[in-house]
Amino acid sequence: MLRRGAAVALVLCAGVSALVSRAGSDPQVLVFARDVGPGDVIAAGDVDLRPLPGDVAPAAALSSVDDAEGQIVASHASAGEVVTPTRLIGPDLTRALVGNDAADYTLVPVKLADPDIIPMLHHGDQVSVVTAGDGAPRTVAEAGTVVVAGTPDDDSSSSVLLLLRHADAAEVAAASLSSPLAVVIAIAS
C-alpha cells in the first residue's frame, strides 16, 4: 500500500512538473489588458504580457510593452486579444491594407462636414471623398481606405483617418482648406 501511494505521488509530481515546465517555455506575448477603441493611444496599463503557446501565438505578435506604448490603435480590440503590428497605425498596417504598393500611400485626416456619418464608417471601408465645388458635387479622391473613424460625440474627433494615394492625399488636404468634405461609402459588387 505504501509503494502504491508513493507511486501515485510520483506520477502526480511528474504531471505538475511537466505542466510548470511547459508554461515556462511558452513565449510571452503582448495582449490588450482592456477593451480599446480606434484612435486610442496605448498606455502601459492598456497591455499586458502573457504566456501563449508558440503554435497559437501569431508570428508577428509584439513581445514588449515598449513596442506598443504610444502607438495608436487602428480598430476596436477586446481585452485578451494579441497585439500585432497590423492592429496599430503604421507601415505594417498600410502593407496589410494595400499590399506591396504601400510606399505610394499616405495617411490623411479628413474633417467631415457631417460627422453623423462617422458611426457608419468602419476600419477597412472603401470611400470616395467629395465636396461641393462651385455648387456642383466634385469627387476629390476615390478608393480611400478608412483606417480610423472617430466618434461624433467627441468634438475633437469629427474626422476620419484615410489611407490614400499620395496625389489624392494632397488633393484632399488642399480641398479641406477651402470647402467642406464628405465621404461616400463604396459598396462592393
PDB file of C-alpha atoms in Angstrom:
ATOM      1  CA  MET A   1       0.000   0.000   0.000  1.00  0.00           C
ATOM      2  CA  LEU A   2       2.874   2.317   0.859  1.00  0.00           C
ATOM      3  CA  ARG A   3       4.576   1.654  -2.502  1.00  0.00           C
ATOM      4  CA  ARG A   4       1.344   2.351  -4.414  1.00  0.00           C
ATOM      5  CA  GLY A   5       0.847   5.616  -2.554  1.00  0.00           C
ATOM      6  CA  ALA A   6       4.412   6.644  -3.311  1.00  0.00           C
ATOM      7  CA  ALA A   7       3.953   5.712  -6.994  1.00  0.00           C
ATOM      8  CA  VAL A   8       0.768   7.816  -7.266  1.00  0.00           C
ATOM      9  CA  ALA A   9       2.519  10.754  -5.585  1.00  0.00           C
ATOM     10  CA  LEU A  10       5.464  10.483  -8.008  1.00  0.00           C
ATOM     11  CA  VAL A  11       3.130  10.380 -11.025  1.00  0.00           C
ATOM     12  CA  LEU A  12       1.282  13.476  -9.758  1.00  0.00           C
ATOM     13  CA  CYS A  13       4.597  15.286  -9.181  1.00  0.00           C
ATOM     14  CA  ALA A  14       5.741  14.393 -12.689  1.00  0.00           C
ATOM     15  CA  GLY A  15       2.476  15.748 -14.154  1.00  0.00           C
ATOM     16  CA  VAL A  16       2.721  19.013 -12.222  1.00  0.00           C
ATOM     17  CA  SER A  17       6.380  19.358 -13.201  1.00  0.00           C
ATOM     18  CA  ALA A  18       5.519  18.858 -16.880  1.00  0.00           C
ATOM     19  CA  LEU A  19       2.787  21.495 -16.716  1.00  0.00           C
ATOM     20  CA  VAL A  20       5.032  24.004 -14.952  1.00  0.00           C
ATOM     21  CA  SER A  21       7.899  23.496 -17.399  1.00  0.00           C
ATOM     22  CA  ARG A  22       5.518  23.785 -20.379  1.00  0.00           C
ATOM     23  CA  ALA A  23       4.051  27.044 -19.049  1.00  0.00           C
ATOM     24  CA  GLY A  24       7.543  28.414 -18.512  1.00  0.00           C
ATOM     25  CA  SER A  25       8.557  27.604 -22.092  1.00  0.00           C
ATOM     26  CA  ASP A  26       5.638  29.406 -23.727  1.00  0.00           C
ATOM     27  CA  PRO A  27       6.672  32.741 -25.279  1.00  0.00           C
ATOM     28  CA  GLN A  28       5.469  35.950 -23.627  1.00  0.00           C
ATOM     29  CA  VAL A  29       3.266  37.932 -25.998  1.00  0.00           C
ATOM     30  CA  LEU A  30       1.568  41.278 -25.605  1.00  0.00           C
ATOM     31  CA  VAL A  31      -2.221  41.269 -25.241  1.00  0.00           C
ATOM     32  CA  PHE A  32      -4.703  44.063 -24.681  1.00  0.00           C
ATOM     33  CA  ALA A  33      -5.450  44.253 -20.944  1.00  0.00           C
ATOM     34  CA  ARG A  34      -8.729  46.098 -21.565  1.00  0.00           C
ATOM     35  CA  ASP A  35     -11.039  46.910 -24.450  1.00  0.00           C
ATOM     36  CA  VAL A  36      -9.622  49.694 -26.643  1.00  0.00           C
ATOM     37  CA  GLY A  37     -11.168  51.682 -29.466  1.00  0.00           C
ATOM     38  CA  PRO A  38      -9.942  53.055 -32.765  1.00  0.00           C
ATOM     39  CA  GLY A  39      -7.710  56.052 -32.293  1.00  0.00           C
ATOM     40  CA  ASP A  40      -6.807  55.192 -28.677  1.00  0.00           C
ATOM     41  CA  VAL A  41      -3.178  55.811 -27.792  1.00  0.00           C
ATOM     42  CA  ILE A  42      -1.802  52.765 -25.981  1.00  0.00           C
ATOM     43  CA  ALA A  43      -0.562  53.332 -22.433  1.00  0.00           C
ATOM     44  CA  ALA A  44       1.365  50.784 -20.376  1.00  0.00           C
ATOM     45  CA  GLY A  45      -1.820  49.833 -18.487  1.00  0.00           C
ATOM     46  CA  ASP A  46      -3.650  49.005 -21.724  1.00  0.00           C
ATOM     47  CA  VAL A  47      -1.456  45.977 -22.474  1.00  0.00           C
ATOM     48  CA  ASP A  48      -0.070  43.016 -20.576  1.00  0.00           C
ATOM     49  CA  LEU A  49       2.489  40.267 -21.238  1.00  0.00           C
ATOM     50  CA  ARG A  50       1.098  36.740 -21.067  1.00  0.00           C
ATOM     51  CA  PRO A  51       2.482  33.339 -21.974  1.00  0.00           C
ATOM     52  CA  LEU A  52       0.852  31.840 -25.042  1.00  0.00           C
ATOM     53  CA  PRO A  53       1.715  28.505 -26.668  1.00  0.00           C
ATOM     54  CA  GLY A  54       4.066  29.058 -29.584  1.00  0.00           C
ATOM     55  CA  ASP A  55       1.775  27.225 -32.007  1.00  0.00           C
ATOM     56  CA  VAL A  56      -1.074  29.625 -31.129  1.00  0.00           C
ATOM     57  CA  ALA A  57       0.781  32.954 -30.887  1.00  0.00           C
ATOM     58  CA  PRO A  58       0.885  34.920 -34.165  1.00  0.00           C
ATOM     59  CA  ALA A  59       4.387  35.137 -35.601  1.00  0.00           C
ATOM     60  CA  ALA A  60       4.193  38.948 -35.604  1.00  0.00           C
ATOM     61  CA  ALA A  61       2.920  39.253 -32.009  1.00  0.00           C
ATOM     62  CA  LEU A  62       4.606  42.039 -30.074  1.00  0.00           C
ATOM     63  CA  SER A  63       6.595  40.890 -27.043  1.00  0.00           C
ATOM     64  CA  SER A  64       7.399  44.153 -25.261  1.00  0.00           C
ATOM     65  CA  VAL A  65       5.249  46.862 -23.696  1.00  0.00           C
ATOM     66  CA  ASP A  66       7.726  49.420 -25.084  1.00  0.00           C
ATOM     67  CA  ASP A  67       6.908  48.267 -28.646  1.00  0.00           C
ATOM     68  CA  ALA A  68       3.241  49.225 -28.195  1.00  0.00           C
ATOM     69  CA  GLU A  69       3.275  52.125 -25.759  1.00  0.00           C
ATOM     70  CA  GLY A  70       2.411  55.407 -27.518  1.00  0.00           C
ATOM     71  CA  GLN A  71       1.134  53.640 -30.657  1.00  0.00           C
ATOM     72  CA  ILE A  72      -2.391  54.290 -31.993  1.00  0.00           C
ATOM     73  CA  VAL A  73      -4.956  51.501 -32.248  1.00  0.00           C
ATOM     74  CA  ALA A  74      -6.472  51.162 -35.737  1.00  0.00           C
ATOM     75  CA  SER A  75      -9.709  49.359 -34.819  1.00  0.00           C
ATOM     76  CA  HIS A  76     -11.606  48.034 -31.828  1.00  0.00           C
ATOM     77  CA  ALA A  77      -9.787  45.367 -29.836  1.00  0.00           C
ATOM     78  CA  SER A  78     -11.084  43.356 -26.912  1.00  0.00           C
ATOM     79  CA  ALA A  79      -9.264  42.516 -23.711  1.00  0.00           C
ATOM     80  CA  GLY A  80      -7.146  39.408 -24.234  1.00  0.00           C
ATOM     81  CA  GLU A  81      -6.534  39.932 -27.963  1.00  0.00           C
ATOM     82  CA  VAL A  82      -2.922  39.605 -29.067  1.00  0.00           C
ATOM     83  CA  VAL A  83      -1.262  42.870 -30.104  1.00  0.00           C
ATOM     84  CA  THR A  84       0.264  42.695 -33.586  1.00  0.00           C
ATOM     85  CA  PRO A  85       1.683  45.494 -35.761  1.00  0.00           C
ATOM     86  CA  THR A  86      -1.347  45.325 -38.072  1.00  0.00           C
ATOM     87  CA  ARG A  87      -3.602  46.355 -35.139  1.00  0.00           C
ATOM     88  CA  LEU A  88      -1.625  49.586 -34.841  1.00  0.00           C
ATOM     89  CA  ILE A  89      -1.280  52.509 -37.225  1.00  0.00           C
ATOM     90  CA  GLY A  90       1.995  52.171 -39.066  1.00  0.00           C
ATOM     91  CA  PRO A  91       3.758  50.641 -42.047  1.00  0.00           C
ATOM     92  CA  ASP A  92       2.663  47.056 -41.280  1.00  0.00           C
ATOM     93  CA  LEU A  93      -0.992  48.081 -41.293  1.00  0.00           C
ATOM     94  CA  THR A  94      -0.505  50.048 -44.523  1.00  0.00           C
ATOM     95  CA  ARG A  95       1.047  46.989 -46.195  1.00  0.00           C
ATOM     96  CA  ALA A  96      -1.820  44.829 -44.915  1.00  0.00           C
ATOM     97  CA  LEU A  97      -4.363  47.215 -46.465  1.00  0.00           C
ATOM     98  CA  VAL A  98      -2.720  47.932 -49.833  1.00  0.00           C
ATOM     99  CA  GLY A  99      -0.040  45.286 -50.295  1.00  0.00           C
ATOM    100  CA  ASN A 100       3.328  45.968 -51.859  1.00  0.00           C
ATOM    101  CA  ASP A 101       2.250  49.434 -53.086  1.00  0.00           C
ATOM    102  CA  ALA A 102       2.387  50.801 -49.505  1.00  0.00           C
ATOM    103  CA  ALA A 103       5.084  53.334 -50.435  1.00  0.00           C
ATOM    104  CA  ASP A 104       2.574  55.002 -52.792  1.00  0.00           C
ATOM    105  CA  TYR A 105       0.113  55.767 -49.976  1.00  0.00           C
ATOM    106  CA  THR A 106      -0.260  58.389 -47.264  1.00  0.00           C
ATOM    107  CA  LEU A 107      -2.448  58.667 -44.189  1.00  0.00           C
ATOM    108  CA  VAL A 108      -4.508  61.856 -44.155  1.00  0.00           C
ATOM    109  CA  PRO A 109      -7.018  63.067 -41.553  1.00  0.00           C
ATOM    110  CA  VAL A 110     -10.244  64.308 -43.120  1.00  0.00           C
ATOM    111  CA  LYS A 111     -12.569  66.570 -41.128  1.00  0.00           C
ATOM    112  CA  LEU A 112     -16.087  65.769 -42.265  1.00  0.00           C
ATOM    113  CA  ALA A 113     -18.754  68.392 -42.852  1.00  0.00           C
ATOM    114  CA  ASP A 114     -21.362  65.983 -41.441  1.00  0.00           C
ATOM    115  CA  PRO A 115     -19.833  63.965 -38.580  1.00  0.00           C
ATOM    116  CA  ASP A 116     -23.074  61.981 -38.149  1.00  0.00           C
ATOM    117  CA  ILE A 117     -21.776  59.550 -40.783  1.00  0.00           C
ATOM    118  CA  ILE A 118     -18.817  58.542 -38.595  1.00  0.00           C
ATOM    119  CA  PRO A 119     -20.623  55.701 -36.738  1.00  0.00           C
ATOM    120  CA  MET A 120     -21.366  54.153 -40.146  1.00  0.00           C
ATOM    121  CA  LEU A 121     -17.680  54.032 -41.069  1.00  0.00           C
ATOM    122  CA  HIS A 122     -15.515  51.101 -40.088  1.00  0.00           C
ATOM    123  CA  HIS A 123     -11.845  50.234 -40.346  1.00  0.00           C
ATOM    124  CA  GLY A 124     -11.185  48.957 -43.890  1.00  0.00           C
ATOM    125  CA  ASP A 125     -14.206  50.577 -45.574  1.00  0.00           C
ATOM    126  CA  GLN A 126     -13.550  51.914 -49.082  1.00  0.00           C
ATOM    127  CA  VAL A 127     -14.705  55.512 -49.577  1.00  0.00           C
ATOM    128  CA  SER A 128     -14.615  58.393 -52.029  1.00  0.00           C
ATOM    129  CA  VAL A 129     -14.083  61.943 -50.787  1.00  0.00           C
ATOM    130  CA  VAL A 130     -16.431  64.544 -52.270  1.00  0.00           C
ATOM    131  CA  THR A 131     -17.016  68.268 -51.977  1.00  0.00           C
ATOM    132  CA  ALA A 132     -19.411  70.812 -53.437  1.00  0.00           C
ATOM    133  CA  GLY A 133     -17.056  72.903 -55.552  1.00  0.00           C
ATOM    134  CA  ASP A 134     -18.853  75.776 -57.308  1.00  0.00           C
ATOM    135  CA  GLY A 135     -22.203  74.381 -56.174  1.00  0.00           C
ATOM    136  CA  ALA A 136     -21.784  71.081 -58.022  1.00  0.00           C
ATOM    137  CA  PRO A 137     -20.577  67.860 -56.435  1.00  0.00           C
ATOM    138  CA  ARG A 138     -16.964  67.033 -57.208  1.00  0.00           C
ATOM    139  CA  THR A 139     -15.091  63.839 -56.355  1.00  0.00           C
ATOM    140  CA  VAL A 140     -11.773  64.803 -54.816  1.00  0.00           C
ATOM    141  CA  ALA A 141     -10.426  61.254 -54.324  1.00  0.00           C
ATOM    142  CA  GLU A 142     -11.561  57.699 -54.879  1.00  0.00           C
ATOM    143  CA  ALA A 143     -10.567  54.363 -53.365  1.00  0.00           C
ATOM    144  CA  GLY A 144      -9.659  55.712 -49.941  1.00  0.00           C
ATOM    145  CA  THR A 145      -9.491  53.208 -47.097  1.00  0.00           C
ATOM    146  CA  VAL A 146     -10.824  54.123 -43.657  1.00  0.00           C
ATOM    147  CA  VAL A 147      -8.101  53.464 -41.106  1.00  0.00           C
ATOM    148  CA  VAL A 148      -9.644  55.141 -38.042  1.00  0.00           C
ATOM    149  CA  ALA A 149     -13.089  56.667 -37.666  1.00  0.00           C
ATOM    150  CA  GLY A 150     -13.534  58.912 -34.631  1.00  0.00           C
ATOM    151  CA  THR A 151     -16.779  59.361 -32.760  1.00  0.00           C
ATOM    152  CA  PRO A 152     -19.201  62.221 -33.423  1.00  0.00           C
ATOM    153  CA  ASP A 153     -19.649  62.645 -29.622  1.00  0.00           C
ATOM    154  CA  ASP A 154     -16.062  63.829 -29.329  1.00  0.00           C
ATOM    155  CA  ASP A 155     -15.789  67.409 -30.666  1.00  0.00           C
ATOM    156  CA  SER A 156     -12.082  66.942 -31.361  1.00  0.00           C
ATOM    157  CA  SER A 157     -12.737  63.884 -33.465  1.00  0.00           C
ATOM    158  CA  SER A 158     -15.182  64.806 -36.230  1.00  0.00           C
ATOM    159  CA  SER A 159     -12.617  63.442 -38.627  1.00  0.00           C
ATOM    160  CA  VAL A 160     -11.553  60.153 -40.077  1.00  0.00           C
ATOM    161  CA  LEU A 161      -8.091  58.917 -40.946  1.00  0.00           C
ATOM    162  CA  LEU A 162      -7.939  57.755 -44.554  1.00  0.00           C
ATOM    163  CA  LEU A 163      -5.270  55.906 -46.473  1.00  0.00           C
ATOM    164  CA  LEU A 164      -4.988  57.491 -49.931  1.00  0.00           C
ATOM    165  CA  ARG A 165      -2.527  57.522 -52.789  1.00  0.00           C
ATOM    166  CA  HIS A 166      -0.048  60.422 -52.402  1.00  0.00           C
ATOM    167  CA  ALA A 167      -1.606  62.614 -55.117  1.00  0.00           C
ATOM    168  CA  ASP A 168      -5.130  62.022 -53.779  1.00  0.00           C
ATOM    169  CA  ALA A 169      -3.990  62.782 -50.223  1.00  0.00           C
ATOM    170  CA  ALA A 170      -2.567  66.125 -51.332  1.00  0.00           C
ATOM    171  CA  GLU A 171      -5.762  66.927 -53.252  1.00  0.00           C
ATOM    172  CA  VAL A 172      -7.926  66.080 -50.218  1.00  0.00           C
ATOM    173  CA  ALA A 173      -5.747  68.123 -47.868  1.00  0.00           C
ATOM    174  CA  ALA A 174      -5.883  71.120 -50.200  1.00  0.00           C
ATOM    175  CA  ALA A 175      -9.647  70.834 -50.707  1.00  0.00           C
ATOM    176  CA  SER A 176     -10.218  70.665 -46.943  1.00  0.00           C
ATOM    177  CA  LEU A 177      -8.706  74.156 -46.597  1.00  0.00           C
ATOM    178  CA  SER A 178     -11.418  75.789 -48.677  1.00  0.00           C
ATOM    179  CA  SER A 179     -14.534  73.612 -48.676  1.00  0.00           C
ATOM    180  CA  PRO A 180     -16.428  71.110 -46.565  1.00  0.00           C
ATOM    181  CA  LEU A 181     -15.752  67.444 -47.312  1.00  0.00           C
ATOM    182  CA  ALA A 182     -17.878  64.316 -47.139  1.00  0.00           C
ATOM    183  CA  VAL A 183     -17.243  60.648 -47.812  1.00  0.00           C
ATOM    184  CA  VAL A 184     -19.268  58.235 -49.871  1.00  0.00           C
ATOM    185  CA  ILE A 185     -19.028  54.589 -48.841  1.00  0.00           C
ATOM    186  CA  ALA A 186     -18.279  52.240 -51.727  1.00  0.00           C
ATOM    187  CA  ILE A 187     -20.355  49.083 -51.831  1.00  0.00           C
ATOM    188  CA  ALA A 188     -18.536  46.056 -53.182  1.00  0.00           C
ATOM    189  CA  SER A 189     -20.368  44.439 -56.064  1.00  0.00           C
TER     190      SER A 189
END
